PDB file of C-alpha atoms in Angstrom:
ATOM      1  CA  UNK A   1     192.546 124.411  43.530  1.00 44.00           C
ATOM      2  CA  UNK A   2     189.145 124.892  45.013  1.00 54.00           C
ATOM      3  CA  UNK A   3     189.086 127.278  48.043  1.00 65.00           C
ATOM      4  CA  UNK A   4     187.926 126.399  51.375  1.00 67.00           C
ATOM      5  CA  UNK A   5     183.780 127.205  51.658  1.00 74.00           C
ATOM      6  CA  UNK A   6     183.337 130.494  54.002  1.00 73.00           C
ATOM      7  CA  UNK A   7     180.404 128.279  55.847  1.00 72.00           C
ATOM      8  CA  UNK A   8     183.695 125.925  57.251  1.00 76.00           C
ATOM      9  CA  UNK A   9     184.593 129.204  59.744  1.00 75.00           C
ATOM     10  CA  UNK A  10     180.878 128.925  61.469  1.00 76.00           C
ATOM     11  CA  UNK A  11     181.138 125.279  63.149  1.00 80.00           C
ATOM     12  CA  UNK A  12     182.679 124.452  66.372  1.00 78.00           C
ATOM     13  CA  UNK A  13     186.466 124.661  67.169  1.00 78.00           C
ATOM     14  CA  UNK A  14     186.762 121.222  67.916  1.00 78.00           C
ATOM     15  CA  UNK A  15     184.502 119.597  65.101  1.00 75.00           C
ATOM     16  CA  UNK A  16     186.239 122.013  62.443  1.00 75.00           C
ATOM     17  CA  UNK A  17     189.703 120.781  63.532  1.00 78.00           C
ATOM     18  CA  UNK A  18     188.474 116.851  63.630  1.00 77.00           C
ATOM     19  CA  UNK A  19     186.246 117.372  60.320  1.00 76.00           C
ATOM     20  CA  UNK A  20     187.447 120.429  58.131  1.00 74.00           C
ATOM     21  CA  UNK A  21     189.454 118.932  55.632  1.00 75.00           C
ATOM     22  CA  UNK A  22     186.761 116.214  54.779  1.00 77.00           C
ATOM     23  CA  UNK A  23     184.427 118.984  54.536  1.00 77.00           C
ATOM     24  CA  UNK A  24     186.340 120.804  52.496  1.00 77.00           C
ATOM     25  CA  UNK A  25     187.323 117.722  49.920  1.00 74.00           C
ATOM     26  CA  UNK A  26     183.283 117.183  49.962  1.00 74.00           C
ATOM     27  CA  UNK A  27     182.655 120.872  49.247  1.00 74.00           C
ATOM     28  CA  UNK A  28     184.979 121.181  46.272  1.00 75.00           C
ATOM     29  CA  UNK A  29     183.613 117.703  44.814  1.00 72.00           C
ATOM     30  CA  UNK A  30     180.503 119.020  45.036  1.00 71.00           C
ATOM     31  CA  UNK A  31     181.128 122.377  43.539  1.00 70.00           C
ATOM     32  CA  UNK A  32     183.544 121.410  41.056  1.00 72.00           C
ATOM     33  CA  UNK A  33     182.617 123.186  37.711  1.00 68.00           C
ATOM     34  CA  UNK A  34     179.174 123.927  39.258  1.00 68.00           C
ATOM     35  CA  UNK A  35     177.571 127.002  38.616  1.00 72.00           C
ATOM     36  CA  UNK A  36     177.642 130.058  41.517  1.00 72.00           C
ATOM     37  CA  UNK A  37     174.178 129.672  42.357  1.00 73.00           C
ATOM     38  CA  UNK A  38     175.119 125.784  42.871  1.00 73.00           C
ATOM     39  CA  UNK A  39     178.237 126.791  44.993  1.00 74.00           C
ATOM     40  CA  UNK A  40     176.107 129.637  47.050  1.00 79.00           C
ATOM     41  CA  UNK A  41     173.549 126.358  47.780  1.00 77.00           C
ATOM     42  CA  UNK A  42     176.119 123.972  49.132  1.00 75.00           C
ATOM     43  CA  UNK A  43     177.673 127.198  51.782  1.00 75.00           C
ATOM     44  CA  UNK A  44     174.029 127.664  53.088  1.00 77.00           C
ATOM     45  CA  UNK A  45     174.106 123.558  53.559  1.00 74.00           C
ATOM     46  CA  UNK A  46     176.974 123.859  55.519  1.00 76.00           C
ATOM     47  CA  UNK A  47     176.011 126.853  57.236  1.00 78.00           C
ATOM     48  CA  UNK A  48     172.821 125.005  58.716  1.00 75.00           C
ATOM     49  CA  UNK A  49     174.772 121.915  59.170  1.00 75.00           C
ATOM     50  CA  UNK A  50     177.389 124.258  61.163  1.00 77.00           C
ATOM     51  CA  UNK A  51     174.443 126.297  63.374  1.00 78.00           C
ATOM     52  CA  UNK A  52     172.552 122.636  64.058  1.00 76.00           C
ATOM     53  CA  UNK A  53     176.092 122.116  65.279  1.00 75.00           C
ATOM     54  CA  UNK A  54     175.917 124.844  67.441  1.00 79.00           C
ATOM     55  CA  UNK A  55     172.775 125.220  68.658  1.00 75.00           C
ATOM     56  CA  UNK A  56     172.945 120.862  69.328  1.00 76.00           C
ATOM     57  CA  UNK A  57     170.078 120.628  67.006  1.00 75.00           C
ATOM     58  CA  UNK A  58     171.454 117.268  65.350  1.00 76.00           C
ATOM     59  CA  UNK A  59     170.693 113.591  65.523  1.00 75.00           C
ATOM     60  CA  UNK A  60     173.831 113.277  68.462  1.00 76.00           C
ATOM     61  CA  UNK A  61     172.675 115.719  70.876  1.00 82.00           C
ATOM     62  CA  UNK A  62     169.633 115.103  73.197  1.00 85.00           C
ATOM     63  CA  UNK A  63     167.324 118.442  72.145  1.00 87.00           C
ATOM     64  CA  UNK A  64     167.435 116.835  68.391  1.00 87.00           C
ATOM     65  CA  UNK A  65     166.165 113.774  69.400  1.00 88.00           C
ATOM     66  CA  UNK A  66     163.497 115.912  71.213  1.00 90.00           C
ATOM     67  CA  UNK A  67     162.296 117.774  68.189  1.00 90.00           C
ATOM     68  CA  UNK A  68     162.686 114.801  66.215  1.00 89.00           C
ATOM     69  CA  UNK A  69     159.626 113.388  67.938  1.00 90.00           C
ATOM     70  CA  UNK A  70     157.494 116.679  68.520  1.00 93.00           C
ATOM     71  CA  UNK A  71     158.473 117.486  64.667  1.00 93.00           C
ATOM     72  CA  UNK A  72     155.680 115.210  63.166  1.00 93.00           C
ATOM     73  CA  UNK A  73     152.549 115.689  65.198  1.00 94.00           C
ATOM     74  CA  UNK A  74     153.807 119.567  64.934  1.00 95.00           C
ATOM     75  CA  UNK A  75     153.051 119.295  61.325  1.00 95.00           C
ATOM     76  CA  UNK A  76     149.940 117.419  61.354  1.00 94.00           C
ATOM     77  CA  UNK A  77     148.560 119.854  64.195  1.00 92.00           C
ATOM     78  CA  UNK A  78     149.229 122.642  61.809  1.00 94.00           C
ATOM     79  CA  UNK A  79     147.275 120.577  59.061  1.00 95.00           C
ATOM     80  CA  UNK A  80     144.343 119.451  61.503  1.00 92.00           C
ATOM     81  CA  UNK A  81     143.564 123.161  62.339  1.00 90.00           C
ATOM     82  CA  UNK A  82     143.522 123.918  58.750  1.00 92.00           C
ATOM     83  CA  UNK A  83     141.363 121.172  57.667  1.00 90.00           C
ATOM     84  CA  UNK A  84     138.427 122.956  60.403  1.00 86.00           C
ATOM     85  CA  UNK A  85     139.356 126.388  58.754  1.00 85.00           C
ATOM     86  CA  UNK A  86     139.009 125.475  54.940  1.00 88.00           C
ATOM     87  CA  UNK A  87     135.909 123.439  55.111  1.00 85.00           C
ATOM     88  CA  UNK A  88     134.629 126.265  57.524  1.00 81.00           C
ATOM     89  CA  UNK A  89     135.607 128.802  54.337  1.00 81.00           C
ATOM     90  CA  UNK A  90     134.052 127.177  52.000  1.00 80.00           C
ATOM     91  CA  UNK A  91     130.926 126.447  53.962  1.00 76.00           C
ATOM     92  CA  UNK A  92     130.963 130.436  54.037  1.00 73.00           C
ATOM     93  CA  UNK A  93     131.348 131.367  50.400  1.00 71.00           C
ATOM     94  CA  UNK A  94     128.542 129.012  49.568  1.00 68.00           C
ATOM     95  CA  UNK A  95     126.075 129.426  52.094  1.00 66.00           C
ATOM     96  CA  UNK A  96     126.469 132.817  53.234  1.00 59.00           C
ATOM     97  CA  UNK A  97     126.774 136.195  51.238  1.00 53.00           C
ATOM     98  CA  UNK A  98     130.240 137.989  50.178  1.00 52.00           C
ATOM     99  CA  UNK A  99     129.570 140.608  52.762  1.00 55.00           C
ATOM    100  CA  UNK A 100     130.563 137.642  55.945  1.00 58.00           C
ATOM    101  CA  UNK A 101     133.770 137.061  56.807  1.00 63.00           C
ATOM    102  CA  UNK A 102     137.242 137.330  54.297  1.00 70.00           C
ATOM    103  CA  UNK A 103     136.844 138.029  50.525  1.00 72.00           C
ATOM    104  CA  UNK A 104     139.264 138.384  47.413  1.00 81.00           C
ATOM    105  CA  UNK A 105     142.702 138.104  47.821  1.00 85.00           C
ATOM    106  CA  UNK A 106     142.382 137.841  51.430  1.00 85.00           C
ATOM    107  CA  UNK A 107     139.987 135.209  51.201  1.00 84.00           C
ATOM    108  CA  UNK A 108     142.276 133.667  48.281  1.00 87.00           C
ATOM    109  CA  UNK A 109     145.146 133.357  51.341  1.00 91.00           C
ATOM    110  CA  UNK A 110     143.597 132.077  53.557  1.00 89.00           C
ATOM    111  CA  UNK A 111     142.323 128.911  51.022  1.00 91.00           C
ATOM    112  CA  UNK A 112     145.592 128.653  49.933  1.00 94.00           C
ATOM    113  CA  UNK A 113     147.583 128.658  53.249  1.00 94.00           C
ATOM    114  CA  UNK A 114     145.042 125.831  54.297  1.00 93.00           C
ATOM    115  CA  UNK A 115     145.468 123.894  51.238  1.00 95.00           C
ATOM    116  CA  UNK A 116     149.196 124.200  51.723  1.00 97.00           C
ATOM    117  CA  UNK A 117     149.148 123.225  55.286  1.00 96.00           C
ATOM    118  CA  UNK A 118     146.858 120.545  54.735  1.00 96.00           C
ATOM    119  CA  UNK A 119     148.996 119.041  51.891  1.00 96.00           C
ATOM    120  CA  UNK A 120     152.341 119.295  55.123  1.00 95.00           C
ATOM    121  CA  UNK A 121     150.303 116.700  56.874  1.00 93.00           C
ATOM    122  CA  UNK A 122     149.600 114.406  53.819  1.00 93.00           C
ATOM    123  CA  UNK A 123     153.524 114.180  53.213  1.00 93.00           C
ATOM    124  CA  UNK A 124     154.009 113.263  56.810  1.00 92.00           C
ATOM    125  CA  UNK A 125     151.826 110.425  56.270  1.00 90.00           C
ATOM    126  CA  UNK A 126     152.918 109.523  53.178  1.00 89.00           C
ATOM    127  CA  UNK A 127     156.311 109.175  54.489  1.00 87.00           C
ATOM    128  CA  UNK A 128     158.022 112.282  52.908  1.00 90.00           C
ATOM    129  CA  UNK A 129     158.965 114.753  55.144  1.00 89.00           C
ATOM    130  CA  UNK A 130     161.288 116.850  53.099  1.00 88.00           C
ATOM    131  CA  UNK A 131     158.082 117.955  51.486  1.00 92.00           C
ATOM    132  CA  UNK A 132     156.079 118.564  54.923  1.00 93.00           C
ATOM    133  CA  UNK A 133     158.906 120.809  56.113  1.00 91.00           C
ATOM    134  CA  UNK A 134     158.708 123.054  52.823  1.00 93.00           C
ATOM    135  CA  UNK A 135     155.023 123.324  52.991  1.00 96.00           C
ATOM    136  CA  UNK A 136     155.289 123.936  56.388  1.00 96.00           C
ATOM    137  CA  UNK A 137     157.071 126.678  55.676  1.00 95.00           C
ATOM    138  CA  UNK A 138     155.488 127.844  52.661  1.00 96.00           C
ATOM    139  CA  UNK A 139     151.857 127.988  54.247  1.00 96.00           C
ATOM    140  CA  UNK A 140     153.020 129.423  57.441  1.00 96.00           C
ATOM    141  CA  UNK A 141     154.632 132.170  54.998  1.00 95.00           C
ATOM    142  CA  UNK A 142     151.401 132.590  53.220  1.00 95.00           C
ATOM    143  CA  UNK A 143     149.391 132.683  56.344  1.00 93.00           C
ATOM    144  CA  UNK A 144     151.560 135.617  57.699  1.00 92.00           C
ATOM    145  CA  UNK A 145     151.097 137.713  54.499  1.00 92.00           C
ATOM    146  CA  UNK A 146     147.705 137.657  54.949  1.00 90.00           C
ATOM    147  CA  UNK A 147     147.764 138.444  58.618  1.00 89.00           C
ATOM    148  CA  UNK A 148     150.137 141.511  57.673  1.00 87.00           C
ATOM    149  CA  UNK A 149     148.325 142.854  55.040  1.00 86.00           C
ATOM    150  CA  UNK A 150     144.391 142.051  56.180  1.00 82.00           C
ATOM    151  CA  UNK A 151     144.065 141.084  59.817  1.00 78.00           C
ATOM    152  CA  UNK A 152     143.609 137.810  61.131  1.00 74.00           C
ATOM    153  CA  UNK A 153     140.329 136.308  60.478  1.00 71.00           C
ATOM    154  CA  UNK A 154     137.896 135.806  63.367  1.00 64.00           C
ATOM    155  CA  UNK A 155     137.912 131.910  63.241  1.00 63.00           C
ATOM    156  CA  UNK A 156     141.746 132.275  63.705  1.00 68.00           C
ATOM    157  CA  UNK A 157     142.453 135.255  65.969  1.00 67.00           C
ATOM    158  CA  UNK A 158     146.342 135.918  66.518  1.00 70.00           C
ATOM    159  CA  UNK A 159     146.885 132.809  68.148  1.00 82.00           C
ATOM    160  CA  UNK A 160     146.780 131.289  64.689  1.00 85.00           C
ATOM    161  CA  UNK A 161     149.977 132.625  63.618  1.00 88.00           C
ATOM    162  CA  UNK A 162     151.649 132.717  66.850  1.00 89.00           C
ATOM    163  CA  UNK A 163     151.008 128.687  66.951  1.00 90.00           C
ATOM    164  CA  UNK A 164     152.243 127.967  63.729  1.00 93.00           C
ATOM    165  CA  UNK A 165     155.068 129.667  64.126  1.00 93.00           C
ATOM    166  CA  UNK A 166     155.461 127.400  67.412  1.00 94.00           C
ATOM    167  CA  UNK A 167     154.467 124.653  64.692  1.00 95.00           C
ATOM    168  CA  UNK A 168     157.638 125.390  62.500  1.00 95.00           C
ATOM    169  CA  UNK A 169     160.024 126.169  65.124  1.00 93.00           C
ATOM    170  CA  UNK A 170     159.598 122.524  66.237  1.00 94.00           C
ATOM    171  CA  UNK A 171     159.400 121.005  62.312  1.00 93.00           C
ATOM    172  CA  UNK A 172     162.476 122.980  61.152  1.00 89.00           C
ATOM    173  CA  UNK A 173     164.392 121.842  64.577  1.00 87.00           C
ATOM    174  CA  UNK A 174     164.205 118.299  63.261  1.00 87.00           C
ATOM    175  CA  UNK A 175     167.465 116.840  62.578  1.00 85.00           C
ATOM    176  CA  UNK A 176     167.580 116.402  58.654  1.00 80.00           C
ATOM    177  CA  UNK A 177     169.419 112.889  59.399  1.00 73.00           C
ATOM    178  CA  UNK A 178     166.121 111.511  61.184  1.00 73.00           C
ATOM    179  CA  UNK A 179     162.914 111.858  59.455  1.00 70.00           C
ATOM    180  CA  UNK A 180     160.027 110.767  61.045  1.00 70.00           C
ATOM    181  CA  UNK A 181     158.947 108.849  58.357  1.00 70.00           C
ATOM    182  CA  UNK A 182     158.359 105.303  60.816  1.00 77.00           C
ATOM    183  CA  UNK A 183     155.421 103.689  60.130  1.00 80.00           C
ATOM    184  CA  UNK A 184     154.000 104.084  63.794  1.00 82.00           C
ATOM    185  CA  UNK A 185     154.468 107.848  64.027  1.00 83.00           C
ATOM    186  CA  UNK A 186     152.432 108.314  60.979  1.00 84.00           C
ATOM    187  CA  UNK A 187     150.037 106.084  62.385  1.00 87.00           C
ATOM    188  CA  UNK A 188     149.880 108.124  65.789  1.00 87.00           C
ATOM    189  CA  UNK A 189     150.149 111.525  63.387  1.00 88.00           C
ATOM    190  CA  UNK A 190     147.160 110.857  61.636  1.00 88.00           C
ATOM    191  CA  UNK A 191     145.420 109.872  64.320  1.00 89.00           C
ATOM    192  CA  UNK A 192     145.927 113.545  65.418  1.00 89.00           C
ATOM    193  CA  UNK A 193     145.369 114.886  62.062  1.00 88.00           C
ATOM    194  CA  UNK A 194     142.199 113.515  61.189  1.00 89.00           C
ATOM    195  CA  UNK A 195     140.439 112.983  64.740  1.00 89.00           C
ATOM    196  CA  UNK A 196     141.057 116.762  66.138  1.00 87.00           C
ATOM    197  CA  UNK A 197     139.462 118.316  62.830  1.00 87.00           C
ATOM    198  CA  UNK A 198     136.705 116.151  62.600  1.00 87.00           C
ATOM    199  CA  UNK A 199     135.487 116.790  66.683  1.00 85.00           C
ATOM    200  CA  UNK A 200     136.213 120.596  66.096  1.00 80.00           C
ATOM    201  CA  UNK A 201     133.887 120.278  62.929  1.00 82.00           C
ATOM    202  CA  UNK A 202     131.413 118.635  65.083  1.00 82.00           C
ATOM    203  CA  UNK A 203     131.136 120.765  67.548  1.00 77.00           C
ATOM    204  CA  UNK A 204     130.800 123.912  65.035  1.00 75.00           C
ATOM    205  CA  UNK A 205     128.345 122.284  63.067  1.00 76.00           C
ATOM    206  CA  UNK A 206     126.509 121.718  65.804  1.00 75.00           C
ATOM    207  CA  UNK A 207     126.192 124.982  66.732  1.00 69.00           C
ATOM    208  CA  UNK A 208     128.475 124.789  70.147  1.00 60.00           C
ATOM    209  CA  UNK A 209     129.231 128.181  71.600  1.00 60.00           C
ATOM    210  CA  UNK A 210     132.783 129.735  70.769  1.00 58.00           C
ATOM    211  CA  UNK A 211     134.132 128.754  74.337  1.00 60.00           C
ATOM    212  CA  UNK A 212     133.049 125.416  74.343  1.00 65.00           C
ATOM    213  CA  UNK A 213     134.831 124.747  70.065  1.00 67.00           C
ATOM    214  CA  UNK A 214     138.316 126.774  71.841  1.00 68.00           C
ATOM    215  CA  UNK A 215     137.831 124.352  74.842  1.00 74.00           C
ATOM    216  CA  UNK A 216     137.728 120.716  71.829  1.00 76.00           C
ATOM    217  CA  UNK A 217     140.682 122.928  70.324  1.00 76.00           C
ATOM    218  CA  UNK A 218     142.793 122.768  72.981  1.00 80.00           C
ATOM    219  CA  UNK A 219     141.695 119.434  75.217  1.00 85.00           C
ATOM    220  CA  UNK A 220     140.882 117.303  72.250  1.00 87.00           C
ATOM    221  CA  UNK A 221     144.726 117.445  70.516  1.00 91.00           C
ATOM    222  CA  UNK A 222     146.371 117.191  74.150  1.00 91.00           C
ATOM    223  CA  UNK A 223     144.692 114.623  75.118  1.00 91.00           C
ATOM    224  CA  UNK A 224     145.665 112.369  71.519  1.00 92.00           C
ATOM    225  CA  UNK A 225     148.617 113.498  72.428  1.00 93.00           C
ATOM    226  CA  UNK A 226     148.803 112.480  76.002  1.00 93.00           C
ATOM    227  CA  UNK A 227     147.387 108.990  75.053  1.00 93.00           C
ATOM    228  CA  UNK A 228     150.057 108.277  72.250  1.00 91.00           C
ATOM    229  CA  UNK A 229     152.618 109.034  74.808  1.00 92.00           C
ATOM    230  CA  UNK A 230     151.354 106.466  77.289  1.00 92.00           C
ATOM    231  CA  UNK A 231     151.245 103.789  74.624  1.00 89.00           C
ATOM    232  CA  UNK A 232     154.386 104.645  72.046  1.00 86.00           C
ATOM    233  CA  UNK A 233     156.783 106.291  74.711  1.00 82.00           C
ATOM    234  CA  UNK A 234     157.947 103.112  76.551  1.00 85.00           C
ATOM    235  CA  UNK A 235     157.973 101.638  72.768  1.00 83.00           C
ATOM    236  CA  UNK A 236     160.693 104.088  72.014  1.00 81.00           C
ATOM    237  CA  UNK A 237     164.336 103.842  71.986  1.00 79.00           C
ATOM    238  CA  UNK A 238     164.553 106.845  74.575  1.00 83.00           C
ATOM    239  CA  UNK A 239     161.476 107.318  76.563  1.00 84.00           C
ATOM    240  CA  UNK A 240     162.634 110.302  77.772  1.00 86.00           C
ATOM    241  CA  UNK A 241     163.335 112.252  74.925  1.00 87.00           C
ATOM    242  CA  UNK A 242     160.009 110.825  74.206  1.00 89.00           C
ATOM    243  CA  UNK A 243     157.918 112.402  76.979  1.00 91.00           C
ATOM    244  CA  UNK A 244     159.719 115.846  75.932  1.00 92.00           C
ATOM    245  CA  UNK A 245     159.041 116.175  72.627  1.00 92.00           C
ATOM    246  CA  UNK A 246     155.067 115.223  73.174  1.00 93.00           C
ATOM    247  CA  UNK A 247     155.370 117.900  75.795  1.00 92.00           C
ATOM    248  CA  UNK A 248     156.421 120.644  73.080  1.00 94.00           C
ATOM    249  CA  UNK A 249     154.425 119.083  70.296  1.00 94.00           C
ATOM    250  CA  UNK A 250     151.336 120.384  73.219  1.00 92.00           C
ATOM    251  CA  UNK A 251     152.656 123.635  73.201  1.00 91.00           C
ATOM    252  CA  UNK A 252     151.197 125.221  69.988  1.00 92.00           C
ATOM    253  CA  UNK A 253     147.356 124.127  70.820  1.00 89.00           C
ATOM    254  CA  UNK A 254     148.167 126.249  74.132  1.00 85.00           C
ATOM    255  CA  UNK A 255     148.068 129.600  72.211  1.00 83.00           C
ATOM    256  CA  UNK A 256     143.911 128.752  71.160  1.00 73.00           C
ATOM    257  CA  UNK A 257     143.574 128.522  75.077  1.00 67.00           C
ATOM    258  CA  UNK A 258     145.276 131.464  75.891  1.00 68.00           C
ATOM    259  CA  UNK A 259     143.019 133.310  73.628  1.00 63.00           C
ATOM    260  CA  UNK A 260     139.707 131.984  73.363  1.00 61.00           C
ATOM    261  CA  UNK A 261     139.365 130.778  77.725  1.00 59.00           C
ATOM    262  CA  UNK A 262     141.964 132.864  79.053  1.00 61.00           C
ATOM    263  CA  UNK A 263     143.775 131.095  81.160  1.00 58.00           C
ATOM    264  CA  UNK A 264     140.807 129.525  83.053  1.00 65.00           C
ATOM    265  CA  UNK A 265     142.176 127.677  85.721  1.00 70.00           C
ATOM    266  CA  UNK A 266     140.083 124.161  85.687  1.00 73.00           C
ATOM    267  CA  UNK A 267     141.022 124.013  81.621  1.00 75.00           C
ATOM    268  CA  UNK A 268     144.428 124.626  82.624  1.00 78.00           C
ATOM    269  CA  UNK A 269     144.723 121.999  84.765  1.00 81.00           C
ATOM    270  CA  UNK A 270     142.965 118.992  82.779  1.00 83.00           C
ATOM    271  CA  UNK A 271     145.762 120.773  80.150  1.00 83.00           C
ATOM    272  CA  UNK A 272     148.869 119.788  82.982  1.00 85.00           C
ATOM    273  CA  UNK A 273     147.185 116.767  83.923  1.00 88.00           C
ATOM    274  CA  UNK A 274     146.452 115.155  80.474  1.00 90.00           C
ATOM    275  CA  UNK A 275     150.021 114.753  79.292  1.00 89.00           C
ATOM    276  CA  UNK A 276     151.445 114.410  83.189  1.00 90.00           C
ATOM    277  CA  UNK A 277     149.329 111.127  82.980  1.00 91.00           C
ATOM    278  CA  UNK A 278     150.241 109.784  79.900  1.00 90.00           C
ATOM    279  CA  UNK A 279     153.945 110.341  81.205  1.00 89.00           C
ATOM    280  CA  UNK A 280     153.572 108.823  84.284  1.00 91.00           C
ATOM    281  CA  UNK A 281     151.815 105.686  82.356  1.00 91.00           C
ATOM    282  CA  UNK A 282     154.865 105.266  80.172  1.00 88.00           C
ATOM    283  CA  UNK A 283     157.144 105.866  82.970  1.00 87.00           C
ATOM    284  CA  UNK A 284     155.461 102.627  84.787  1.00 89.00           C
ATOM    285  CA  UNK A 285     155.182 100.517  81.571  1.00 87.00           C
ATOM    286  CA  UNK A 286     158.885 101.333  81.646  1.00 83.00           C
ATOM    287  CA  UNK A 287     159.595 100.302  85.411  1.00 83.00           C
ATOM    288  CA  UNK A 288     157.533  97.419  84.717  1.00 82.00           C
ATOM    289  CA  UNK A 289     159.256  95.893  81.575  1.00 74.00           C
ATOM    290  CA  UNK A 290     162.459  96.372  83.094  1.00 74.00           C
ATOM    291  CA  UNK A 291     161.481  94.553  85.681  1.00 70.00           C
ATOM    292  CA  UNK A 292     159.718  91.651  84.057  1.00 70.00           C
ATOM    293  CA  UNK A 293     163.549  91.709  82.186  1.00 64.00           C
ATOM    294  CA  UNK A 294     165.292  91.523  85.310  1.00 62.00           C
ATOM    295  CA  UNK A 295     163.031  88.922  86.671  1.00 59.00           C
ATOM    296  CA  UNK A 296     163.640  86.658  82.951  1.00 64.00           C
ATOM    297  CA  UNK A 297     167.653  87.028  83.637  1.00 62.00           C
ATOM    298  CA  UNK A 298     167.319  86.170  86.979  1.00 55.00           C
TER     299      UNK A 298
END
């Protein structure tokens, strides 16, 4: 007889008494005559499934709702940014000299953690996000080697890494039982992906000073962001968890702020104000339909 999986011991009291046995009878299905490395798989499934449980990071509880809807314009932001950094590398390599900027393997990195980001946002898009959370993953990883072992590259700075880590905190957070795979977040997701890297492009090729490209960095994003809330929040089936997860899906285009305008308080506040709007927009379209419904019954 199959033994119980160690992973059963991490979930709640009351879920493991309600649950356990049907996990177990799943675990030993699944594991029966399966190889160790297949067994060790299926205990770190149910030890994610068991912190989610924990931490309320599923489908059920109001914070995974949350992240549900930040998790896809996370991963496009991620893959906007790095659109405006590789074309800005290869622009380099051609058209300046070896001695500018990154070079060899660090160079090599960098292309690659773009690529790899870049390639997150297409699978959001395309409807896969399995893929765009492994990417994710993967080109945050790669981006943080390169950090570590050469310094962050001047078009990034540290806020780079801090805001893709930001990035994957909110795409790993996503319950796995609710991709955002719905035809009008991609729509609103690519929207973000592909207008924020073509204005920061713009205003780089253009020759626009450093503080004006960190201000399009930071205002252009929030303010997609702000305007998809006003128009898809009341659309959704919980406007409020909504409004929240715009408001962390902001958060990583803060740290390019931080850095590049520190903390200037007029940017700050068109920053507060942008999103506050869009809220406030969908909280009235709200008000107003259920109104209008009232009104119908009446």
């Amino acid at each position: 007889m199959s033994r119980a999986p160690r992973a059963l011991a991490l979930y709640p009291r009351a879920y493991r008494r309600a649950h356990g046995d049907e996990i177990a009878a799943h675990y030993a299905d699944s594991t029966a005559g399966g190889s160790s490395v297949e067994r060790w798989r299926e205990e770190a499934d149910l030890a994610g499934h068991a912190l989610r449980m924990r931490l309320r990071l599923t489908s059920g509880h109001p914070l995974g709702r949350v992240l549900a809807v930040a998790a896809p314009y996370a991963a496009t932001g991620a893959a906007a940014y790095a659109a405006m950094t590789f074309v800005l590398l290869v622009r380099r390599v051609v058209w300046f000299s070896s001695d500018y900027g990154p070079s060899g393997l660090s160079l090599g990195l960098l292309v690659a953690a773009d690529l790899i980001l870049i390639g997150a946002g297409a699978a959001v898009l395309g409807g896969r996000w399995s893929v765009a959370r492994g990417l994710t993953l993967l080109g945050t990883a790669v981006l943080a080697v390169q950090y570590v072992a050469y310094g962050a590259y001047f078009l990034d700075g540290p806020s780079r890494l801090l805001s893709l880590v930001l990035s994957l905190a909110l795409v790993l957070g996503c319950p796995p039982d609710t991709p955002p795979v719905g035809r009008r977040i991609r729509t609103a997701a690519g929207v973000l992906g592909i207008v924020t890297p073509l204005m920061l492009l713009a205003a780089v090729f253009l020759h626009a000073l450093v503080l004006f490209v960190g201000i399009i960095a930071s205002v252009v994003p929030v303010l997609i962001l702000s305007i998809v809330l006003a128009v898809a929040g009341p659309r959704s089936a919980s406007p409020g968890a909504y409004a929240a997860g715009i408001g962390l899906a902001v958060l990583p285009w803060l740290t390019y702020f931080v850095q590049i305008l520190h903390w200037e308080l007029d940017v700050a506040g068109l920053l507060v104000a942008m999103p506050a709007t869009g809220a406030a927009v969908a909280w009235l379209r709200v008000r107003l339909a259920k109104g209008r419904e009232g009104l119908t019954r009446g």
